[in-house]
Amino acid sequence: MKRIIAAVLLVLMFSVVFAGCGSDTAKKDGAAKKIIVGLDDNYPPMGFKDDKNEIVGFDIDLAKEASKRLGREVEFKAIDWSSKEAELKSGRIDVLWNGLDITDKRKENILFSDPYMDNKQLIFIPVGSVIKGDADLKGKVVGTQSGSSAEEYIDGNDTFKSSMKEVKKYSDYISAFMDLENGRLEAIIADEITGRYYMSKHPDKFIALEAPVGPVSSFGIGFRKDDQALRDEVQKVMDDMKTDGTSGKISEKWFGKNIIK
């Protein structure tokens, strides 16, 4: 009888040990795991550094709220946006959440959430410019951001690209707008949201031409191709945030109206 009791106690002891190990693993791999968000931290109003050197923005607020609802910590990591797919694939980041356009080309390497906002590329010019549309960019020095949808459109249209005198590519749109203001560029092709936000901070200096350049796209959240579980978890809370009006309030904070899809 003593042997039987000892054997039972031994089994129970191992059960507790293994259960504890399983719990620790769950904490590491499950809901408690930190989500690392990769972003261009100079992309207002989606994600950028404020005057306190803190990363803020529309997508930042969305990601913080989503992570809170998932019971996870979130870390924002500035990356080279032109290398975003490599950063995601390597595992150095878990998510791309920073005004990321959903394109067929990107779908080859990125698993996307449902679209949450529309976006289009516009031509931005200084006040007094004679440019009225994309045909007037012929022979002009035009800027855009490396790794952006505008760059993809320009590089994918040889006739359009070759008509321009030069296409200058910048690491961020802020630098491009500074060059436009200083006369080193004659136009910029940029995301409407970013361009209009910059215009609001520098009134009476720039004009946005209303006709879009290339197709209208939508923003989505990007995940690794094999990370369906995280994608579905985030999508669920994004759907909840839309239903209860939280994402709409965040949109109103940054854009003055609810432009969530």
Coordinates of C-alpha atoms in Angstrom, one line a residue:
M1 CA 0.0 0.0 0.0
K2 CA 2.9 2.4 0.8
R3 CA 4.3 1.8 -2.6
I4 CA 1.0 2.5 -4.3
I5 CA 0.6 5.8 -2.3
A6 CA 4.2 6.8 -3.1
A7 CA 3.6 6.1 -6.8
V8 CA 0.4 8.2 -6.9
L9 CA 2.2 11.1 -5.1
L10 CA 5.0 10.9 -7.6
V11 CA 2.6 11.1 -10.6
L12 CA 0.8 14.0 -9.0
M13 CA 4.2 15.8 -8.4
F14 CA 5.2 15.4 -12.1
S15 CA 1.8 16.6 -13.2
V16 CA 2.1 19.8 -11.2
V17 CA 5.6 20.4 -12.6
F18 CA 4.6 19.9 -16.2
A19 CA 1.5 22.0 -15.7
G20 CA 3.6 24.8 -14.4
C21 CA 5.9 24.5 -17.4
G22 CA 3.0 24.5 -19.8
S23 CA 1.7 27.7 -18.1
D24 CA 5.0 29.4 -18.5
T25 CA 5.1 28.4 -22.2
A26 CA 1.6 29.7 -22.6
K27 CA 2.6 33.1 -21.1
K28 CA 5.5 33.3 -23.6
D29 CA 3.7 32.2 -26.7
G30 CA 0.1 33.1 -25.9
A31 CA -1.8 36.3 -25.1
A32 CA 0.9 37.8 -22.8
K33 CA 3.5 38.0 -25.6
K34 CA 4.5 41.5 -26.6
I35 CA 3.5 42.7 -30.0
I36 CA 6.3 44.6 -31.8
V37 CA 5.0 47.0 -34.4
G38 CA 7.3 48.2 -37.1
L39 CA 6.8 51.7 -38.5
D40 CA 8.3 54.7 -40.2
D41 CA 8.4 57.1 -37.3
N42 CA 8.4 60.2 -39.5
Y43 CA 5.0 59.6 -41.2
P44 CA 2.4 62.0 -39.7
P45 CA -0.3 61.7 -38.8
M46 CA -0.1 57.9 -38.9
G47 CA 3.0 57.5 -36.7
F48 CA 5.7 60.1 -35.8
K49 CA 7.7 61.6 -33.0
D50 CA 6.2 64.6 -31.2
D51 CA 8.1 67.4 -29.6
K52 CA 8.7 65.2 -26.5
N53 CA 10.4 62.6 -28.8
E54 CA 7.5 60.2 -28.2
I55 CA 5.9 58.2 -31.0
V56 CA 2.3 59.3 -31.5
G57 CA -0.2 59.2 -34.3
F58 CA -3.5 57.7 -35.6
D59 CA -2.2 54.2 -36.2
I60 CA -0.3 54.3 -32.9
D61 CA -3.6 55.0 -31.0
L62 CA -5.3 52.2 -32.9
A63 CA -2.5 49.7 -32.1
K64 CA -2.4 50.7 -28.5
E65 CA -6.2 50.2 -28.1
A66 CA -6.1 46.9 -30.0
S67 CA -3.2 45.6 -27.9
K68 CA -4.9 46.7 -24.7
R69 CA -8.0 44.7 -25.6
L70 CA -5.8 41.6 -26.4
G71 CA -4.1 41.9 -23.0
R72 CA -0.7 42.3 -24.6
E73 CA 2.1 44.9 -24.3
V74 CA 2.9 46.7 -27.5
E75 CA 6.3 48.1 -28.6
F76 CA 6.8 50.5 -31.5
K77 CA 10.0 50.0 -33.4
A78 CA 11.2 52.5 -36.1
I79 CA 12.5 50.6 -39.2
D80 CA 13.8 51.4 -42.7
W81 CA 10.4 51.5 -44.5
S82 CA 12.0 50.4 -47.7
S83 CA 13.1 47.1 -46.0
K84 CA 9.7 46.5 -44.2
E85 CA 9.0 43.1 -45.7
A86 CA 12.5 41.8 -44.7
E87 CA 12.0 43.2 -41.2
L88 CA 8.7 41.4 -40.9
K89 CA 9.9 38.1 -42.3
S90 CA 13.0 38.0 -40.1
G91 CA 10.8 38.2 -37.0
R92 CA 12.4 41.4 -35.7
I93 CA 8.9 42.9 -35.8
D94 CA 5.5 41.2 -35.6
V95 CA 3.3 43.7 -37.4
L96 CA 3.5 46.5 -40.0
W97 CA 1.0 49.1 -38.9
N98 CA 1.7 52.5 -40.4
G99 CA -0.4 53.5 -43.3
L100 CA 0.5 50.4 -45.2
D101 CA -1.3 50.2 -48.6
I102 CA -2.7 46.8 -49.6
T103 CA -1.3 45.9 -53.0
D104 CA -1.2 42.7 -55.0
K105 CA 2.6 42.8 -55.0
R106 CA 2.7 43.1 -51.2
K107 CA 0.2 40.3 -50.7
E108 CA 2.9 38.0 -52.1
N109 CA 4.9 38.5 -48.9
I110 CA 2.5 39.9 -46.4
L111 CA -0.7 38.7 -44.8
F112 CA -3.1 41.6 -44.5
S113 CA -6.0 42.5 -42.2
D114 CA -9.2 43.8 -43.8
P115 CA -8.9 47.3 -45.1
Y116 CA -9.6 50.0 -42.5
M117 CA -9.1 53.2 -44.4
D118 CA -9.0 54.4 -48.0
N119 CA -5.9 56.2 -49.4
K120 CA -5.0 57.8 -52.7
Q121 CA -1.9 59.4 -54.2
L122 CA -2.1 63.1 -55.0
I123 CA 0.2 65.7 -56.5
F124 CA 1.3 68.4 -54.1
I125 CA 2.7 71.6 -55.5
P126 CA 3.8 75.0 -54.0
V127 CA 1.4 77.9 -54.2
G128 CA 1.8 79.7 -57.6
S129 CA 2.9 76.6 -59.5
V130 CA 1.7 76.2 -63.1
I131 CA 1.3 72.4 -62.7
K132 CA -2.4 71.4 -63.1
G133 CA -2.2 67.7 -63.4
D134 CA 0.1 64.7 -64.0
A135 CA 0.7 65.6 -67.6
D136 CA 2.4 68.8 -66.4
L137 CA 5.0 66.9 -64.5
K138 CA 6.8 66.4 -67.8
G139 CA 10.4 67.8 -67.5
K140 CA 9.9 68.5 -63.8
V141 CA 11.8 67.4 -60.7
V142 CA 9.4 65.3 -58.6
G143 CA 9.8 63.8 -55.2
T144 CA 8.3 60.8 -53.4
Q145 CA 9.1 58.5 -50.5
S146 CA 11.1 55.3 -50.9
G147 CA 9.1 52.2 -50.2
S148 CA 5.8 54.0 -50.7
S149 CA 2.8 53.2 -52.9
A150 CA 3.6 56.3 -54.9
E151 CA 7.1 55.0 -55.6
E152 CA 5.7 51.7 -56.7
Y153 CA 3.3 53.4 -59.1
I154 CA 6.0 55.7 -60.6
D155 CA 8.5 52.8 -61.0
G156 CA 5.9 50.6 -62.6
N157 CA 5.0 53.2 -65.3
D158 CA 8.1 53.7 -67.4
T159 CA 6.5 56.3 -69.8
F160 CA 5.3 58.4 -66.9
K161 CA 8.6 58.1 -65.0
S162 CA 10.8 58.9 -68.0
S163 CA 8.7 62.0 -68.9
M164 CA 10.0 63.7 -65.7
K165 CA 13.4 65.3 -65.5
E166 CA 14.2 63.6 -62.2
V167 CA 12.4 61.5 -59.5
K168 CA 14.0 62.1 -56.1
K169 CA 13.3 59.5 -53.5
Y170 CA 13.3 60.4 -49.8
S171 CA 13.4 58.3 -46.6
D172 CA 10.3 60.2 -45.4
Y173 CA 7.8 62.7 -46.8
I174 CA 8.7 65.4 -44.3
S175 CA 12.1 65.8 -46.0
A176 CA 10.4 65.9 -49.4
F177 CA 8.0 68.7 -48.4
M178 CA 10.9 70.7 -47.0
D179 CA 12.6 70.5 -50.3
L180 CA 9.4 71.4 -52.1
E181 CA 9.1 74.5 -49.9
N182 CA 12.7 75.4 -50.5
G183 CA 12.4 75.1 -54.3
R184 CA 14.6 71.9 -54.7
L185 CA 11.5 70.1 -56.0
E186 CA 8.7 71.2 -58.3
A187 CA 6.1 68.6 -57.1
I188 CA 5.6 65.7 -54.8
I189 CA 3.5 62.6 -55.3
A190 CA 2.4 61.5 -51.9
D191 CA -0.3 59.8 -49.8
E192 CA -3.3 62.2 -49.5
I193 CA -3.5 61.7 -45.8
T194 CA 0.1 62.6 -45.1
G195 CA 0.2 65.4 -47.6
R196 CA -3.0 67.1 -46.3
Y197 CA -1.8 66.8 -42.7
Y198 CA 1.5 68.5 -43.6
M199 CA -0.4 71.2 -45.4
S200 CA -2.5 71.8 -42.3
K201 CA 0.7 72.5 -40.4
H202 CA 2.0 74.8 -43.1
P203 CA -1.0 76.8 -44.3
D204 CA -1.0 78.8 -47.5
K205 CA 2.2 77.2 -48.9
F206 CA 1.0 74.2 -50.8
I207 CA -1.8 73.0 -53.0
A208 CA -3.1 69.5 -53.4
L209 CA -4.4 68.6 -56.9
E210 CA -7.6 66.7 -56.5
A211 CA -7.2 64.2 -59.3
P212 CA -5.6 61.0 -57.9
V213 CA -2.4 59.6 -59.5
G214 CA -2.8 55.9 -60.1
P215 CA -5.5 53.7 -58.5
V216 CA -7.0 54.4 -55.1
S217 CA -5.8 52.0 -52.5
S218 CA -6.7 51.0 -48.9
F219 CA -4.7 50.8 -45.7
G220 CA -4.3 47.4 -44.0
I221 CA -2.3 45.9 -41.1
G222 CA 0.5 43.6 -42.3
F223 CA 1.5 40.3 -40.7
R224 CA 3.8 37.4 -41.5
K225 CA 2.3 35.0 -44.0
D226 CA 2.3 32.2 -41.4
D227 CA 0.9 34.3 -38.6
Q228 CA -2.8 33.7 -39.3
A229 CA -3.6 33.5 -35.5
L230 CA -2.3 36.9 -34.7
R231 CA -3.9 38.4 -37.8
D232 CA -7.3 37.0 -36.7
E233 CA -7.0 38.1 -33.1
V234 CA -6.2 41.7 -34.2
Q235 CA -8.9 41.7 -36.8
K236 CA -11.5 40.6 -34.2
V237 CA -10.6 43.6 -31.9
M238 CA -10.5 46.0 -34.8
D239 CA -14.0 44.9 -35.8
D240 CA -15.1 45.4 -32.1
M241 CA -13.5 48.8 -32.1
K242 CA -15.4 49.8 -35.2
T243 CA -18.7 48.5 -33.8
D244 CA -18.5 50.3 -30.5
G245 CA -17.3 53.5 -32.1
T246 CA -13.8 53.6 -30.6
S247 CA -11.9 53.7 -33.9
G248 CA -14.3 56.4 -35.1
K249 CA -13.4 58.6 -32.1
I250 CA -9.7 58.0 -32.8
S251 CA -10.2 59.0 -36.4
E252 CA -12.0 62.2 -35.4
K253 CA -9.1 63.1 -33.1
W254 CA -6.6 63.0 -35.9
F255 CA -8.7 63.9 -39.0
G256 CA -11.6 65.8 -37.7
K257 CA -14.1 63.2 -39.0
N258 CA -14.7 59.4 -39.0
I259 CA -13.0 58.0 -42.1
I260 CA -12.8 54.4 -40.9
K261 CA -14.0 51.9 -43.6

